[in-house]
Coordinates of C-alpha atoms and ligand atoms in Angstrom, one line a residue:
X1 CA 55.2 144.4 47.3
X2 CA 58.6 145.8 47.6
X3 CA 58.8 147.1 44.4
X4 CA 55.5 149.1 44.9
X5 CA 57.7 151.3 47.3
X6 CA 61.5 150.6 46.5
X7 CA 63.3 150.7 43.4
X8 CA 63.7 146.9 43.2
X9 CA 63.4 145.5 39.4
X10 CA 63.5 142.6 37.4
X11 CA 66.6 140.2 38.8
X12 CA 66.3 141.6 42.2
X13 CA 62.6 140.8 42.6
X14 CA 63.4 137.4 40.9
X15 CA 66.0 136.5 43.4
X16 CA 63.8 137.6 46.3
X17 CA 61.1 135.2 45.1
X18 CA 63.6 132.5 44.7
X19 CA 65.2 133.1 48.0
X20 CA 62.2 133.3 49.8
X21 CA 60.7 130.0 48.9
X22 CA 63.9 128.2 49.4
X23 CA 64.3 129.6 53.1
X24 CA 60.2 128.9 53.7
X25 CA 60.6 126.1 56.0
X26 CA 63.6 127.8 57.9
X27 CA 61.1 130.7 58.3
X28 CA 58.2 128.5 59.4
X29 CA 60.8 127.1 62.1
X30 CA 61.5 130.6 63.5
X31 CA 57.4 131.1 64.0
X32 CA 57.4 127.7 65.9
X33 CA 60.2 129.1 67.9
X34 CA 58.6 132.1 68.5
X35 CA 55.2 130.9 69.3
X36 CA 56.7 128.3 71.9
X37 CA 58.9 131.5 73.7
X38 CA 55.9 133.6 73.5
X39 CA 53.6 131.1 75.3
X40 CA 56.5 130.4 77.9
X41 CA 56.5 134.7 78.5
X42 CA 52.7 134.5 78.7
X43 CA 52.8 132.0 81.3
X44 CA 55.5 133.7 83.2
X45 CA 53.2 136.8 83.2
X46 CA 50.0 135.4 84.3
X47 CA 51.6 132.8 86.8
X48 CA 53.4 135.7 88.4
X49 CA 50.2 137.9 88.4
X50 CA 51.3 141.1 86.7
X51 CA 49.1 144.1 87.2
X52 CA 48.8 147.5 85.5
X53 CA 49.9 148.7 89.2
X54 CA 53.3 146.9 88.5
X55 CA 54.0 149.9 85.9
X56 CA 54.0 152.7 88.2
X57 CA 57.5 153.1 89.3
X58 CA 59.3 154.5 92.5
X59 CA 61.6 157.8 93.0
X60 CA 64.2 158.1 95.3
X61 CA 65.7 155.0 96.8
X62 CA 63.1 152.6 95.5
X63 CA 62.2 150.7 98.5
X64 CA 59.5 148.3 98.0
X65 CA 59.2 148.7 94.8
X66 CA 56.4 146.0 94.0
X67 CA 57.0 146.6 90.1
X68 CA 60.4 146.2 90.0
X69 CA 60.4 143.1 92.1
X70 CA 57.5 141.7 89.9
X71 CA 59.3 142.4 86.5
X72 CA 62.2 140.0 88.1
X73 CA 60.1 137.7 89.5
X74 CA 58.5 137.2 85.5
X75 CA 62.3 137.1 84.2
X76 CA 63.3 134.5 86.6
X77 CA 60.1 132.4 85.9
X78 CA 60.8 132.9 82.2
X79 CA 64.3 131.5 82.4
X80 CA 63.8 128.7 84.7
X81 CA 66.0 131.0 87.5
X82 CA 65.3 130.9 91.0
X83 CA 66.0 134.8 90.8
X84 CA 66.9 138.0 88.7
X85 CA 67.7 141.2 88.3
X86 CA 66.7 143.2 85.4
X87 CA 67.2 146.8 85.8
X88 CA 67.7 150.0 83.8
X89 CA 70.9 150.9 86.0
X90 CA 72.8 148.4 83.9
X91 CA 74.3 150.8 81.6
X92 CA 75.1 148.2 78.8
X93 CA 75.8 144.6 78.2
X94 CA 79.5 145.0 79.2
X95 CA 78.2 146.9 82.6
X96 CA 76.2 143.9 83.4
X97 CA 79.0 141.4 82.5
X98 CA 81.3 143.5 84.6
X99 CA 78.9 143.6 87.7
X100 CA 78.5 140.0 87.1
X101 CA 82.0 138.8 87.1
X102 CA 83.0 141.3 89.9
X103 CA 80.2 140.0 91.9
X104 CA 81.3 136.2 91.8
X105 CA 85.4 136.8 91.7
X106 CA 87.7 137.6 94.8
X107 CA 91.3 138.1 95.0
X108 CA 93.2 135.0 94.1
X109 CA 90.3 133.4 92.5
X110 CA 90.6 131.9 88.8
X111 CA 88.5 132.8 86.1
X112 CA 88.2 130.1 83.6
X113 CA 87.0 131.1 80.1
X114 CA 86.0 128.3 77.6
X115 CA 85.1 130.1 74.5
X116 CA 88.2 131.8 73.1
X117 CA 89.1 135.8 73.1
X118 CA 86.2 137.4 74.8
X119 CA 84.2 140.2 73.3
X120 CA 85.8 143.4 72.9
X121 CA 84.7 145.6 75.1
X122 CA 85.3 142.8 78.1
X123 CA 89.0 143.1 77.7
X124 CA 89.3 146.3 79.9
X125 CA 86.8 144.7 82.5
X126 CA 89.1 141.4 82.5
X127 CA 92.4 143.1 82.3
X128 CA 93.7 141.5 79.2
X129 CA 95.0 144.8 77.5
X130 CA 98.8 145.5 78.0
X131 CA 97.8 147.9 81.0
X132 CA 96.2 146.2 83.7
X133 CA 95.1 148.9 85.7
X134 CA 91.8 151.0 85.8
X135 CA 90.4 148.6 88.1
X136 CA 89.9 145.4 86.1
X137 CA 90.0 142.0 87.6
X138 CA 93.5 141.4 86.7
X139 CA 94.0 144.6 89.0
X140 CA 92.3 142.7 91.9
X141 CA 94.4 139.8 91.7
X142 CA 91.5 137.8 89.7
X143 CA 93.8 134.8 87.8
X144 CA 92.4 134.5 84.2
X145 CA 92.8 131.5 82.2
X146 CA 91.3 131.1 78.7
X147 CA 90.5 127.9 76.6
X148 CA 90.4 128.0 72.6
X149 CA 87.2 126.3 71.1
X150 CA 88.1 123.1 69.3
X151 CA 86.2 122.9 66.1
X152 CA 83.8 125.6 67.1
X153 CA 82.6 123.7 70.2
X154 CA 83.9 124.2 74.1
X155 CA 86.9 121.9 74.6
X156 CA 85.4 119.4 77.1
X157 CA 88.5 117.6 78.1
X158 CA 90.3 121.0 78.7
X159 CA 87.2 122.2 80.5
X160 CA 87.7 118.9 83.0
X161 CA 91.2 119.9 83.3
X162 CA 91.3 123.2 84.2
X163 CA 87.9 123.4 86.2
X164 CA 89.3 122.1 89.2
X165 CA 90.2 125.5 91.4
X166 CA 88.5 127.8 88.8
X167 CA 85.8 129.9 90.7
X168 CA 83.7 130.6 87.4
X169 CA 83.3 128.9 84.3
X170 CA 82.8 131.7 81.6
X171 CA 81.1 131.0 78.2
X172 CA 80.3 133.2 75.6
X173 CA 77.0 132.3 73.5
X174 CA 77.4 134.7 70.8
X175 CA 80.1 134.9 68.2
X176 CA 80.3 138.6 68.7
X177 CA 82.4 139.9 66.0
X178 CA 84.7 136.9 66.2
X179 CA 85.1 134.3 63.4
X180 CA 83.5 131.4 65.2
X181 CA 80.3 130.1 65.6
X182 CA 77.7 130.7 68.3
X183 CA 77.2 128.1 71.1
X184 CA 74.0 125.8 70.9
X185 CA 72.2 125.1 74.4
X186 CA 73.8 121.7 73.8
X187 CA 77.1 123.0 74.0
X188 CA 76.5 124.8 76.9
X189 CA 74.9 122.0 78.6
X190 CA 78.1 120.0 77.6
X191 CA 80.5 122.5 78.9
X192 CA 78.7 123.1 82.0
X193 CA 78.2 119.5 82.7
X194 CA 81.9 118.6 81.9
X195 CA 83.1 121.5 84.3
X196 CA 80.9 120.2 87.3
X197 CA 81.4 116.6 87.1
X198 CA 85.2 117.7 88.5
X199 CA 84.4 121.0 90.4
X200 CA 80.9 120.9 91.2
X201 CA 81.1 124.2 93.1
X202 CA 82.1 126.0 90.1
X203 CA 79.8 128.9 89.0
X204 CA 79.1 128.7 85.0
X205 CA 78.3 132.2 84.0
X206 CA 77.0 132.7 80.4
X207 CA 77.3 136.1 78.5
X208 CA 74.0 135.4 76.7
X209 CA 73.8 138.7 74.7
X210 CA 72.5 138.3 71.2
X211 CA 71.4 134.9 72.4
X212 CA 67.9 135.3 74.0
X213 CA 64.7 133.7 72.2
X214 CA 66.8 132.4 69.4
X215 CA 66.2 128.7 70.7
X216 CA 63.3 127.7 72.8
X217 CA 65.2 127.9 76.2
X218 CA 67.8 129.7 78.0
X219 CA 71.2 128.7 79.0
X220 CA 69.9 128.4 82.6
X221 CA 67.4 125.6 81.5
X222 CA 70.5 123.7 80.5
X223 CA 73.0 123.8 83.4
X224 CA 74.2 127.6 83.7
X225 CA 74.2 129.0 86.9
X226 CA 74.3 132.7 85.7
X227 CA 73.1 134.5 82.6
X228 CA 73.8 138.0 81.8
X229 CA 72.7 140.4 78.9
X230 CA 71.6 143.7 77.5
X231 CA 68.0 145.0 77.1
X232 CA 68.8 146.9 74.3
X233 CA 69.4 143.8 72.4
X234 CA 67.1 140.8 72.1
X235 CA 65.2 140.9 75.7
X236 CA 64.0 144.4 75.4
X237 CA 62.3 143.7 72.4
X238 CA 63.3 147.0 70.6
X239 CA 61.0 148.6 73.4
X240 CA 63.2 148.8 76.3
X241 CA 65.4 152.1 76.3
X242 CA 68.2 150.9 78.4
X243 CA 69.2 148.6 81.0
X244 CA 70.4 145.0 81.5
X245 CA 69.5 141.7 83.3
X246 CA 71.5 139.0 85.4
X247 CA 69.5 135.9 86.4
X248 CA 70.0 132.3 88.2
X249 CA 70.9 130.9 91.1
X250 CA 69.5 133.2 93.9
X251 CA 72.8 133.1 96.0
X252 CA 74.7 134.3 92.9
X253 CA 72.1 137.0 92.0
X254 CA 72.4 138.5 95.2
X255 CA 76.1 138.7 95.3
X256 CA 75.6 140.6 91.7
X257 CA 73.0 142.8 93.8
X258 CA 75.4 143.8 96.1
X259 CA 78.1 144.9 93.8
X260 CA 75.6 146.7 91.8
X261 CA 74.3 148.7 94.7
X262 CA 76.6 148.8 97.7
X263 CA 77.5 145.6 99.7
X264 CA 74.9 145.2 102.6
X265 CA 72.4 147.2 100.4
X266 CA 72.1 144.6 97.7
X267 CA 68.6 144.5 95.2
X268 CA 66.5 146.3 97.7
X269 CA 67.0 149.8 96.0
X270 CA 67.0 151.2 92.7
X271 CA 64.0 153.5 91.7
X272 CA 62.2 152.6 88.5
X273 CA 60.9 156.2 87.6
X274 CA 58.9 155.8 84.1
X275 CA 60.9 152.7 83.2
X276 CA 58.7 149.9 84.2
X277 CA 55.9 149.6 81.6
X278 CA 59.0 149.9 78.9
X279 CA 60.6 146.8 80.4
X280 CA 57.5 144.7 80.8
X281 CA 56.3 145.5 77.1
X282 CA 59.7 145.2 75.8
X283 CA 60.1 141.8 77.6
X284 CA 56.6 140.8 76.4
X285 CA 57.3 141.8 72.3
X286 CA 60.8 140.1 72.3
X287 CA 60.0 136.8 71.3
X288 CA 58.3 138.0 68.3
X289 CA 61.1 140.8 67.7
X290 CA 64.1 138.2 68.0
X291 CA 62.0 135.8 65.8
X292 CA 62.0 138.4 62.6
X293 CA 65.8 139.6 63.6
X294 CA 66.3 135.8 63.2
X295 CA 64.5 135.5 59.8
X296 CA 66.3 138.9 58.8
X297 CA 69.5 136.7 59.5
X298 CA 68.2 133.5 57.7
X299 CA 67.2 135.9 54.4
X300 CA 70.5 137.9 54.8
X301 CA 72.5 134.5 54.9
X302 CA 70.6 132.8 51.9
X303 CA 70.4 135.9 49.5
X304 CA 74.1 136.8 49.6
X305 CA 75.2 132.9 49.4
X306 CA 73.2 133.1 46.4
X307 CA 74.8 135.7 44.8
X308 CA 78.2 134.0 45.6
X309 CA 79.2 135.7 48.9
X310 CA 80.4 133.5 52.1
X311 CA 77.8 134.2 54.6
X312 CA 78.0 132.7 58.1
X313 CA 76.1 130.9 59.7
X314 CA 74.8 129.6 56.5
X315 CA 70.9 129.6 56.1
X316 CA 70.1 126.6 57.3
X317 CA 72.8 126.2 60.2
X318 CA 72.0 126.1 63.6
X319 CA 71.6 129.5 65.3
X320 CA 72.7 130.2 68.7
X321 CA 72.5 134.3 68.5
X322 CA 71.2 136.8 65.7
X323 CA 74.4 137.7 63.8
X324 CA 75.4 137.2 60.3
X325 CA 78.7 137.4 58.9
X326 CA 78.9 138.2 55.2
X327 CA 82.0 138.7 53.5
X328 CA 82.1 141.3 50.6
X329 CA 85.9 141.2 49.7
X330 CA 86.3 144.7 48.5
X331 CA 85.9 148.2 50.5
X332 CA 83.6 149.4 47.6
X333 CA 81.0 146.7 48.3
X334 CA 81.4 147.0 52.1
X335 CA 80.5 150.8 52.1
X336 CA 77.5 150.0 49.5
X337 CA 75.8 147.2 52.1
X338 CA 76.3 149.8 54.9
X339 CA 75.1 153.1 53.0
X340 CA 72.1 150.9 51.6
X341 CA 71.3 149.4 55.3
X342 CA 71.2 152.8 56.7
X343 CA 68.7 154.4 53.6
X344 CA 66.3 151.4 54.5
X345 CA 66.5 152.6 58.6
X346 CA 63.5 153.9 59.8
X347 CA 65.4 156.5 61.5
X348 CA 68.3 158.8 59.5
X349 CA 67.6 157.1 56.3
X350 CA 69.3 160.3 54.9
X351 CA 72.5 159.9 56.6
X352 CA 75.8 158.4 54.8
X353 CA 77.6 156.1 57.1
X354 CA 81.7 157.0 56.8
X355 CA 84.2 154.8 58.4
X356 CA 86.1 156.4 61.7
X357 CA 88.6 155.0 64.1
X358 CA 87.0 153.5 66.9
X359 CA 88.6 152.8 70.4
X360 CA 90.4 149.2 70.5
X361 CA 90.2 148.7 67.0
X362 CA 93.4 148.9 64.7
X363 CA 91.2 149.9 61.6
X364 CA 88.3 152.3 60.8
X365 CA 84.8 151.0 61.4
X366 CA 82.1 151.7 59.3
X367 CA 78.3 151.4 61.0
X368 CA 74.9 151.7 59.7
X369 CA 72.7 152.1 62.3
X370 CA 69.2 153.9 61.8
X371 CA 68.0 153.0 65.3
X372 CA 64.9 154.2 67.5
X373 CA 67.3 153.3 70.8
X374 CA 70.6 154.8 70.2
X375 CA 73.2 151.9 69.9
X376 CA 70.4 149.2 69.7
X377 CA 71.5 146.0 68.2
X378 CA 68.2 144.3 68.0
X379 CA 67.0 146.6 65.4
X380 CA 68.7 146.3 62.0
X381 CA 72.1 147.2 62.1
X382 CA 75.8 146.5 60.2
X383 CA 79.2 146.9 61.2
X384 CA 82.4 146.2 59.8
X385 CA 86.1 146.9 60.5
X386 CA 87.5 148.5 57.0
X387 CA 90.1 145.9 56.6
X388 CA 90.2 142.9 54.5
X389 CA 88.4 140.2 53.8
X390 CA 85.9 142.9 54.5
X391 CA 83.1 141.3 56.4
X392 CA 80.2 142.8 57.5
X393 CA 78.2 141.7 60.9
X394 CA 74.7 142.2 59.9
X395 CA 72.3 142.0 63.0
X396 CA 68.8 142.6 64.5
X397 CA 65.2 143.9 62.5
X398 CA 62.3 144.5 64.2
X399 CA 60.2 143.7 61.5
X400 CA 60.8 141.2 59.1
X401 CA 58.9 143.1 56.2
X402 CA 61.0 146.0 56.3
X403 CA 64.3 144.2 57.0
X404 CA 64.0 142.2 53.9
X405 CA 63.4 145.0 51.7
X406 CA 66.5 146.7 53.4
X407 CA 68.5 143.6 52.7
X408 CA 67.4 143.0 49.3
X409 CA 68.5 146.8 48.3
X410 CA 71.7 146.3 50.1
X411 CA 72.3 143.0 47.7
X412 CA 71.2 144.9 44.7
X413 CA 73.5 148.2 45.7
X414 CA 76.4 145.5 46.6
X415 CA 76.1 143.9 42.9
X416 CA 76.5 147.6 41.2
X417 CA 79.6 148.1 42.8
X418 CA 83.3 146.1 42.5
Ligands
PLP501 C1 77.0 143.6 73.0 C2 77.8 142.4 73.7 C3 78.5 142.6 74.7 C4 78.6 143.9 75.5 O1 77.4 144.6 75.3 P1 77.3 146.2 75.3 O2 76.2 146.6 75.5 O3 77.7 146.5 74.0 O4 78.3 146.8 76.3 C5 79.3 141.3 75.3 N1 79.1 140.3 75.0 C6 78.5 139.9 73.7 C7 78.6 138.8 73.3 C8 77.9 141.2 72.9 O5 77.0 140.7 72.0

């Protein structure tokens, strides 16, 4: 019982019970999604014949690295892809997406983004910020065209209008830190279909960060040519210490491999050292870990909505990612939330988060992240710009029993300040 370990009493215990009862069917649905994904995972491991010897990595160039090749075969099978790159040499999600974009696009090509302003860290890659230098796509003469979402969904008419002549259709599945909804697989299928109906050669690239295993399929099962993401988010299962992946059409994956290493060399190099076992194990655990993150999101949304705060998505709404935005309306409540989440983290629970300036943000940002892997956001974490309306973005959670307690304590702390 939470109250046996943490100072949760009376009203809060009642609130927790009430919310747990209300969301029980949603939690059961999350279990069913997890089970389906876990079976698809097991099938991928068994059909690819993963063996203990695949965990012993290589050094140097990493030629003939069977463990690396097998992991990529598993990743491809799992995502309904022809091929995959799944490597610790991807330094972040941003690096992975940059490799994919530079892999596919050439000077004079057009990149068509159909999900509004992309995730903040992509602005430098695309060259959206004032200075187009620094080796951005813009500096290399890649044209960029952006379509806004229409009622939260890709604008199919605008896609059909602009797809002719575009080389890549770019879709960001997760809301990121924007006031929009995450794309569902139906949205992705419709957008890919609309673009391909008019331009069969267009490559549909999905930024799949925060979306993996939230649903029962991946975008590559539903018309995307390529997906990319980070291994310190969903598909690393909280165990992968770093890395990223790109999966999909074999020819496109190879273009990305040529960009990741060197033209003419491609995916044949890249030693794996001591990494492989963590990447296999993390991937294998990922459906369960993501399911607990989704349950955390549902619980947080329901609890804060019950307390009268705006929580988005609503508890029962269709989910395409693991993020929940909670609007707290005051700097005091925002700080209280972040402090409580930090205090209930397994690592660095004694730290007190402080708002601080961050490159790319016009107001100080406060972050709670007591994580085993630095910056990992499949672990319970919360961040927010310190500005009205004081919206906190909450994501992750390795284990629902622990995150439920953390969020309940945070709700109590929020209630005690103005
Ligand atoms: C996290 C994220 C990225 C960038 O990943 P980093 O690992 O932070 O560089 C890109 N797009 C979306 C939607 C993300 O959530």
